[in-house]
mmCIF file of C-alpha atoms in Angstrom:
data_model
loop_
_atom_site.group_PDB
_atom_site.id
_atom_site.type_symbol
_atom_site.label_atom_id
_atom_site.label_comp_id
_atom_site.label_asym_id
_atom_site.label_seq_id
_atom_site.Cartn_x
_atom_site.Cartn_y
_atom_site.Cartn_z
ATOM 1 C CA UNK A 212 12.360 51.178 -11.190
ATOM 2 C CA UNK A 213 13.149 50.976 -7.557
ATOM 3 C CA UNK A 214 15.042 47.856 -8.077
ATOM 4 C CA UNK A 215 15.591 46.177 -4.154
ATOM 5 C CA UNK A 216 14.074 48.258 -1.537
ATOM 6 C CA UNK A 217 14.934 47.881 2.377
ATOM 7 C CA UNK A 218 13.650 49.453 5.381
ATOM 8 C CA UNK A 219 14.593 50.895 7.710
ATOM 9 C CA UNK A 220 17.978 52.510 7.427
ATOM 10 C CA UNK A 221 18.753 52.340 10.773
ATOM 11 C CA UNK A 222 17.718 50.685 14.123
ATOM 12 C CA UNK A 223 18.917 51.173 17.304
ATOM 13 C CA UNK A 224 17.308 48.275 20.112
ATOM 14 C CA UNK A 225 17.715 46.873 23.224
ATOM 15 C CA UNK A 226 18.525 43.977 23.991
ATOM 16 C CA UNK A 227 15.229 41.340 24.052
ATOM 17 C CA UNK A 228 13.398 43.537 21.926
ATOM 18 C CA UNK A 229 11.899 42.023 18.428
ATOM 19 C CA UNK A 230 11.533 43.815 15.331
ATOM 20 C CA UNK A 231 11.602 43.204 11.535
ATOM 21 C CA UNK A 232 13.797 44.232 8.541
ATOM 22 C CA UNK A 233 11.490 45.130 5.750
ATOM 23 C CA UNK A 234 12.878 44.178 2.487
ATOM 24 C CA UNK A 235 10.879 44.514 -1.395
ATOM 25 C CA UNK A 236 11.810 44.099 -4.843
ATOM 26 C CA UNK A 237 9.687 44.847 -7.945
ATOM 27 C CA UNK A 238 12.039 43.236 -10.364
ATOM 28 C CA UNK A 239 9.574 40.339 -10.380
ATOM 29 C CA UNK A 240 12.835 37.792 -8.943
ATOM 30 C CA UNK A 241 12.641 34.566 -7.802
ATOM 31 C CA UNK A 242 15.702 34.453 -5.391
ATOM 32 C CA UNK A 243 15.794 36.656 -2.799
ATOM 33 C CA UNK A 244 18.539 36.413 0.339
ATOM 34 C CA UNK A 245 19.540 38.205 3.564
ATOM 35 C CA UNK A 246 23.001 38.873 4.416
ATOM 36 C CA UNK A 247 25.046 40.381 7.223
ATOM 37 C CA UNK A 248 28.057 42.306 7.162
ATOM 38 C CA UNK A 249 30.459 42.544 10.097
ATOM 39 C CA UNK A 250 33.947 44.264 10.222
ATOM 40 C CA UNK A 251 36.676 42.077 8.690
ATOM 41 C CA UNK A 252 34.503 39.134 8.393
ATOM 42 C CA UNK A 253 32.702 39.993 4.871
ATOM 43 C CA UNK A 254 29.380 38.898 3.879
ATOM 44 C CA UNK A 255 27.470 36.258 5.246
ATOM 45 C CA UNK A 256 24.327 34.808 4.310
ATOM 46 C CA UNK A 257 21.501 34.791 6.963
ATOM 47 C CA UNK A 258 18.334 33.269 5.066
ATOM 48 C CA UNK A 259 17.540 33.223 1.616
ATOM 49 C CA UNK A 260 14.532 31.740 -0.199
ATOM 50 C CA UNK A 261 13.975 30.616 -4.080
ATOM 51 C CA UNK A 262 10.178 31.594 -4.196
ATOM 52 C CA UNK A 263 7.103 32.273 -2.366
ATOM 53 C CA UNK A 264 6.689 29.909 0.234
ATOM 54 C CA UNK A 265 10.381 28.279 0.386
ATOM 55 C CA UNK A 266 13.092 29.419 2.686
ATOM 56 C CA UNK A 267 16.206 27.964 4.282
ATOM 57 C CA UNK A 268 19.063 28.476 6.404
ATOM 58 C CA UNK A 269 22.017 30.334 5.180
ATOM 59 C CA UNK A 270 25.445 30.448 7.148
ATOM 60 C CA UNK A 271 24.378 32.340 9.980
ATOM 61 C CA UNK A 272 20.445 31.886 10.858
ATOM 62 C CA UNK A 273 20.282 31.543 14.413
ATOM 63 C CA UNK A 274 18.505 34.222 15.906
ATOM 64 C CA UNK A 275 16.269 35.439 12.595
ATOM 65 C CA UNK A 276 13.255 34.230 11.178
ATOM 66 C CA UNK A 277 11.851 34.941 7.294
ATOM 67 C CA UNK A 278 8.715 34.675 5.491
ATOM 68 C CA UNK A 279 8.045 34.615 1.990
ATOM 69 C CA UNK A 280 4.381 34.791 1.326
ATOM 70 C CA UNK A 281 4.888 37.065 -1.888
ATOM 71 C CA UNK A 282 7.574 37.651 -4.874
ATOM 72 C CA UNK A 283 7.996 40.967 -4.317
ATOM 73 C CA UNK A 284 8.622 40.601 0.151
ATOM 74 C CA UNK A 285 10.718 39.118 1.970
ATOM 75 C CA UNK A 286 10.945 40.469 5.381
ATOM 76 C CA UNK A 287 13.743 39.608 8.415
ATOM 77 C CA UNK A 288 12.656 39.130 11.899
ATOM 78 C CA UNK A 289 14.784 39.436 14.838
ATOM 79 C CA UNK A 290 12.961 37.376 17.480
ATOM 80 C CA UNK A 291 14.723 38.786 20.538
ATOM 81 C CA UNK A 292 17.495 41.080 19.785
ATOM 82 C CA UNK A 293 21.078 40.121 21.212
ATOM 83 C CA UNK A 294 24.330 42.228 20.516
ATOM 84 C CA UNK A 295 25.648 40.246 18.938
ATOM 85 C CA UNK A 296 23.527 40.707 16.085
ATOM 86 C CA UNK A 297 24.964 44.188 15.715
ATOM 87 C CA UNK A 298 25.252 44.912 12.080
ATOM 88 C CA UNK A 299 24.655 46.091 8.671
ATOM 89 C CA UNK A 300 22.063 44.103 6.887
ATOM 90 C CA UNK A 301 21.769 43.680 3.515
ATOM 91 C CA UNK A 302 18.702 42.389 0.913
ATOM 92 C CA UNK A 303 19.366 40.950 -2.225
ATOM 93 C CA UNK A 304 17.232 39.103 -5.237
ATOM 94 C CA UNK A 305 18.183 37.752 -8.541
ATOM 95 C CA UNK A 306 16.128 36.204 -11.305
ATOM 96 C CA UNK A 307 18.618 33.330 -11.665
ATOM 97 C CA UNK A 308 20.820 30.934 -9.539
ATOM 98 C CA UNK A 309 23.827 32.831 -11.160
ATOM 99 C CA UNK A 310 23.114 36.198 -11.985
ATOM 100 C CA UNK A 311 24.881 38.728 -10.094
ATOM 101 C CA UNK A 312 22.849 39.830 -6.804
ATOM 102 C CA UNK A 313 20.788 43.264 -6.619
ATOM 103 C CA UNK A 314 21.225 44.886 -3.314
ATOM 104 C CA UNK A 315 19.718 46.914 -1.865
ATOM 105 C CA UNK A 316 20.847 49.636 0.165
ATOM 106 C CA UNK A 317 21.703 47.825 4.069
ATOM 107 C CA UNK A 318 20.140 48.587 7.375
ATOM 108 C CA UNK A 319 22.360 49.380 9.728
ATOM 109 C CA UNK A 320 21.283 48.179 13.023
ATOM 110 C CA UNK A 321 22.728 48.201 16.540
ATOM 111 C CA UNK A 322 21.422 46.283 19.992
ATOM 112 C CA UNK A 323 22.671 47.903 22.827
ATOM 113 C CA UNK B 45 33.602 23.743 1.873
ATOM 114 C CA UNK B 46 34.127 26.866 -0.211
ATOM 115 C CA UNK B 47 36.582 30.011 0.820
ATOM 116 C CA UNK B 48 37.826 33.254 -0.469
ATOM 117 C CA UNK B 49 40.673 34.840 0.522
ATOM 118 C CA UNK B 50 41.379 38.876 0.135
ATOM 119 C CA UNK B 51 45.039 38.851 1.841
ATOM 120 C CA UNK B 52 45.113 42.698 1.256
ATOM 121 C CA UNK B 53 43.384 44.202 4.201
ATOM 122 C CA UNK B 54 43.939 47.990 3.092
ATOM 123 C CA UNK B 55 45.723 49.472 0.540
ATOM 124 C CA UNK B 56 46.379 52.640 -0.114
ATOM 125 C CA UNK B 57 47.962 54.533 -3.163
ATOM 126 C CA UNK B 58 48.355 57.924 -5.016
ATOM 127 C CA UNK B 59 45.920 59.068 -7.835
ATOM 128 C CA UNK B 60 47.023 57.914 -11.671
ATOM 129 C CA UNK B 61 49.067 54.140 -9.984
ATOM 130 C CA UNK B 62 48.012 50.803 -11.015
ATOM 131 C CA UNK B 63 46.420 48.906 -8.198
ATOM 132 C CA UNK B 64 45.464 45.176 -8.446
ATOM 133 C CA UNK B 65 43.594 43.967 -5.816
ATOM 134 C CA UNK B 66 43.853 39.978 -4.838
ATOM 135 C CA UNK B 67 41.867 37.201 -4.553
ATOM 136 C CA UNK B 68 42.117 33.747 -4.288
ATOM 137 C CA UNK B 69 39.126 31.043 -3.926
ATOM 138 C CA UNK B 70 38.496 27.729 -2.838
ATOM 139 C CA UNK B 71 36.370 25.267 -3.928
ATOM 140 C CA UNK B 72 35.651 21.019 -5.212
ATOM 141 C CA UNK B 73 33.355 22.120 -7.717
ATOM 142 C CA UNK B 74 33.883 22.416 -11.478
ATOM 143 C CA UNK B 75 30.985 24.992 -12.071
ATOM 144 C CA UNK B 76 31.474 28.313 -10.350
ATOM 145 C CA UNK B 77 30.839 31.939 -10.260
ATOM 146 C CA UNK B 78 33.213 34.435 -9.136
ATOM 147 C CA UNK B 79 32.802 37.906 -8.618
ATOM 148 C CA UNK B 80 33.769 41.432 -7.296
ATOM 149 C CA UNK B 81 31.688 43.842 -5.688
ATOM 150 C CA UNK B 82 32.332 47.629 -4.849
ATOM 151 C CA UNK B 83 31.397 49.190 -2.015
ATOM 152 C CA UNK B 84 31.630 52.757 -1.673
ATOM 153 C CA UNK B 85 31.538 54.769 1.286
ATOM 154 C CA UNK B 86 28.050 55.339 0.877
ATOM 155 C CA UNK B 87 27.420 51.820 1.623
ATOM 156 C CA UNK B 88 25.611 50.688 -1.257
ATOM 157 C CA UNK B 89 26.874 47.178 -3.154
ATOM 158 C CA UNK B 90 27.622 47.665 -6.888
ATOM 159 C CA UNK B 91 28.448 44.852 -8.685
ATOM 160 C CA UNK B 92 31.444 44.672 -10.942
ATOM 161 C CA UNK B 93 31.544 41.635 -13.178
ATOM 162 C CA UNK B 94 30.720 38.067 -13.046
ATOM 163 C CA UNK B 95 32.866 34.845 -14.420
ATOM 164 C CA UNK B 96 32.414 31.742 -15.028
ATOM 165 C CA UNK B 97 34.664 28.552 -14.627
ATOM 166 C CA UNK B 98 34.491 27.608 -18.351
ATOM 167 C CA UNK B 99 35.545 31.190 -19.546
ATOM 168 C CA UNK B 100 39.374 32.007 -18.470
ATOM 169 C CA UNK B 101 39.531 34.862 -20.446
ATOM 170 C CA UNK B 102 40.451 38.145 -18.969
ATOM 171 C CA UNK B 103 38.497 41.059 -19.375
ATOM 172 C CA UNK B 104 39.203 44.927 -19.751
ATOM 173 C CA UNK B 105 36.246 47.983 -18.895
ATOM 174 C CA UNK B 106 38.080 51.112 -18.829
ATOM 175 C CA UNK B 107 40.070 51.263 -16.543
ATOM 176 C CA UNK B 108 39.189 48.366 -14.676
ATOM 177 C CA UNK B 109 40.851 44.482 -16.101
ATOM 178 C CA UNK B 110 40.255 40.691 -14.604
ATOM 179 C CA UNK B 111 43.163 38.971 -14.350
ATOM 180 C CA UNK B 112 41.310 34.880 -13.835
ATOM 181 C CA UNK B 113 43.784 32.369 -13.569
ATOM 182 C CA UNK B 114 42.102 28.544 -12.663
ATOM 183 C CA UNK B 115 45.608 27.196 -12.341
ATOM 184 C CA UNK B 116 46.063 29.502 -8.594
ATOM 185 C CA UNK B 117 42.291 29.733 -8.199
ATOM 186 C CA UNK B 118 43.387 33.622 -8.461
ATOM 187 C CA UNK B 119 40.437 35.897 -9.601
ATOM 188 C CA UNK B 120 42.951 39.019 -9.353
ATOM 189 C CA UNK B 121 41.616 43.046 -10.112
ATOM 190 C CA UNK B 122 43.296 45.696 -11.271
ATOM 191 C CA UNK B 123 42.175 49.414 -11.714
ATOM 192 C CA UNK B 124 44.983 51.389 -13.918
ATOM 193 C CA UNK B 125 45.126 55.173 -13.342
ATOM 194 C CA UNK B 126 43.131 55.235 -9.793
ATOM 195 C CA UNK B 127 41.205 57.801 -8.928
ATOM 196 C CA UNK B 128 40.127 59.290 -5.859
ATOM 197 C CA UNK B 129 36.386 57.693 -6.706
ATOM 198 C CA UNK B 130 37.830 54.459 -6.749
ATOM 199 C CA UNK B 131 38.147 54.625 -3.279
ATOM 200 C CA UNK B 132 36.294 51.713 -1.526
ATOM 201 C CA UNK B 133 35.877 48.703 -0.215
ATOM 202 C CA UNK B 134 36.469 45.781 -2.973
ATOM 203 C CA UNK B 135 34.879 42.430 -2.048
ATOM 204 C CA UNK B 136 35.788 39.061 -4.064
ATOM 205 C CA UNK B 137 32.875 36.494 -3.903
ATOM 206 C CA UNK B 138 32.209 32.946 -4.935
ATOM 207 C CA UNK B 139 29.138 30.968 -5.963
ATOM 208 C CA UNK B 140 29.859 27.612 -6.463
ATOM 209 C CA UNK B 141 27.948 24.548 -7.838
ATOM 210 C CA UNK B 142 24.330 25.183 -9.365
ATOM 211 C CA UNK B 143 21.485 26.520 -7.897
ATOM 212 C CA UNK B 144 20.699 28.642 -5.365
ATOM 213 C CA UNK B 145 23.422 31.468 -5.487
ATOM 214 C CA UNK B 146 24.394 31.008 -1.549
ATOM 215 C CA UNK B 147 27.909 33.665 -2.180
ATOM 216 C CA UNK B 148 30.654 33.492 -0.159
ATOM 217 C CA UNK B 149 32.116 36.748 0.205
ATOM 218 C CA UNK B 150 35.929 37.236 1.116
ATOM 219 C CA UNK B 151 36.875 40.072 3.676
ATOM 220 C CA UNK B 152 37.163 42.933 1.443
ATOM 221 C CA UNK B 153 40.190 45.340 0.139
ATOM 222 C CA UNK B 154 39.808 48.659 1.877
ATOM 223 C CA UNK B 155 41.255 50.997 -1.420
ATOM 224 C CA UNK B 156 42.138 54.126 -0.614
ATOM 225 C CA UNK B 157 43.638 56.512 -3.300
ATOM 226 C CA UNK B 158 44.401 60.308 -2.631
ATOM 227 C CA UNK B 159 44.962 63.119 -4.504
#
């Protein structure tokens, strides 16, 4: 059971470019989110969506689209990368609204 | 508007001490979620333990206790006889109201216990 799956590890752009944060789970889950994690600032959440076909806004969506055309995807898309959006990324899905989140294992990504 | 607040920015002790590790949350609602997440310097997210609002009682796994106190809004974590592998970053985070679990994360407690 591969539980949340992201790829890929690591991404290194330039500024302007595009490019999107592949992100699966096979744990058949409803809610699936995107979060960013910066030094000293924790967590935040970017996008998240509670099935196929809905999505909203998190915290911090400016800058990133998402999709949600299946359960099992939910991919990230950086439109026109700034660096500013420098960061580790991380995918998560539950099955309920309070179950703790499954994670999976980041994408660290840097715009230069 | 919900906050949580990990004061400790780094701590750092010697294997076999008692640690606890703060946290304090905001929030208006009466139905919450708190929780604690590890993450270890392999960068993975492991989750800890979940409470709920209605349920103040503390909990003990091994070596690791909850210490949830509504009266401070304290959601407090202690590891008794660290070990080097406990070394980490700790993050506190808070789901409030029902729903969608949108979790507000706290800063993280940098643990770092040597031999």
């Amino acid at each position: 059971n591969a539980g949340v799956t992201q790829t890929p590890k690591f991404q290194v752009l330039k500024t302007g470019q595009s490019m999107t944060l592949q992100c699966a789970q096979d744990m058949n889950h409803e809610y699936m989110s995107w979060y960013r994690q910066d030094p000293g600032m924790g967590l935040r959440l970017i996008h998240y969506s509670v099935g196929a076909g809905i999505t909203d806004q998190g915290e911090v969506p400016n800058g990133y689209n998402v999709s949600r055309s299946t359960t099992e995807d939910f991919p990230l898309r950086l439109l026109s990368a700034a660096p500013s959006q420098t960061s580790v990324y991380f995918c998560a899905s539950t099955g309920t609204g309070s179950s703790p989140l499954h994670f999976g294992n980041g994408t660290r990504l840097t715009v230069t | 508007a919900q906050k949580v607040t990990q004061a400790q920015t780094e701590i750092s002790v010697v294997e076999k001490e008692d640690v606890t590790l703060d946290c304090v949350y905001e929030t208006r609602d009466t139905t919450y979620y708190l929780f604690w997440y590890k993450q270890p310097p392999s960068g993975e997210l492991v989750f800890l333990i979940r409470r709920n609002s209605f349920d103040e009682q503390n909990e003990i796994s091994g070596r690791y206790s909850w210490n949830f106190q509504k009266s401070t809004s304290s959601f407090n974590f202690t590891i008794t006889a660290s070990q080097v592998v406990d070394s980490a970053v700790y993050f506190c985070a808070l789901h409030s109201g029902i729903g969608f679990q949108k979790l507000v994360f706290g800063t993280g407690t940098r643990l770092l216990v040597s031999p």
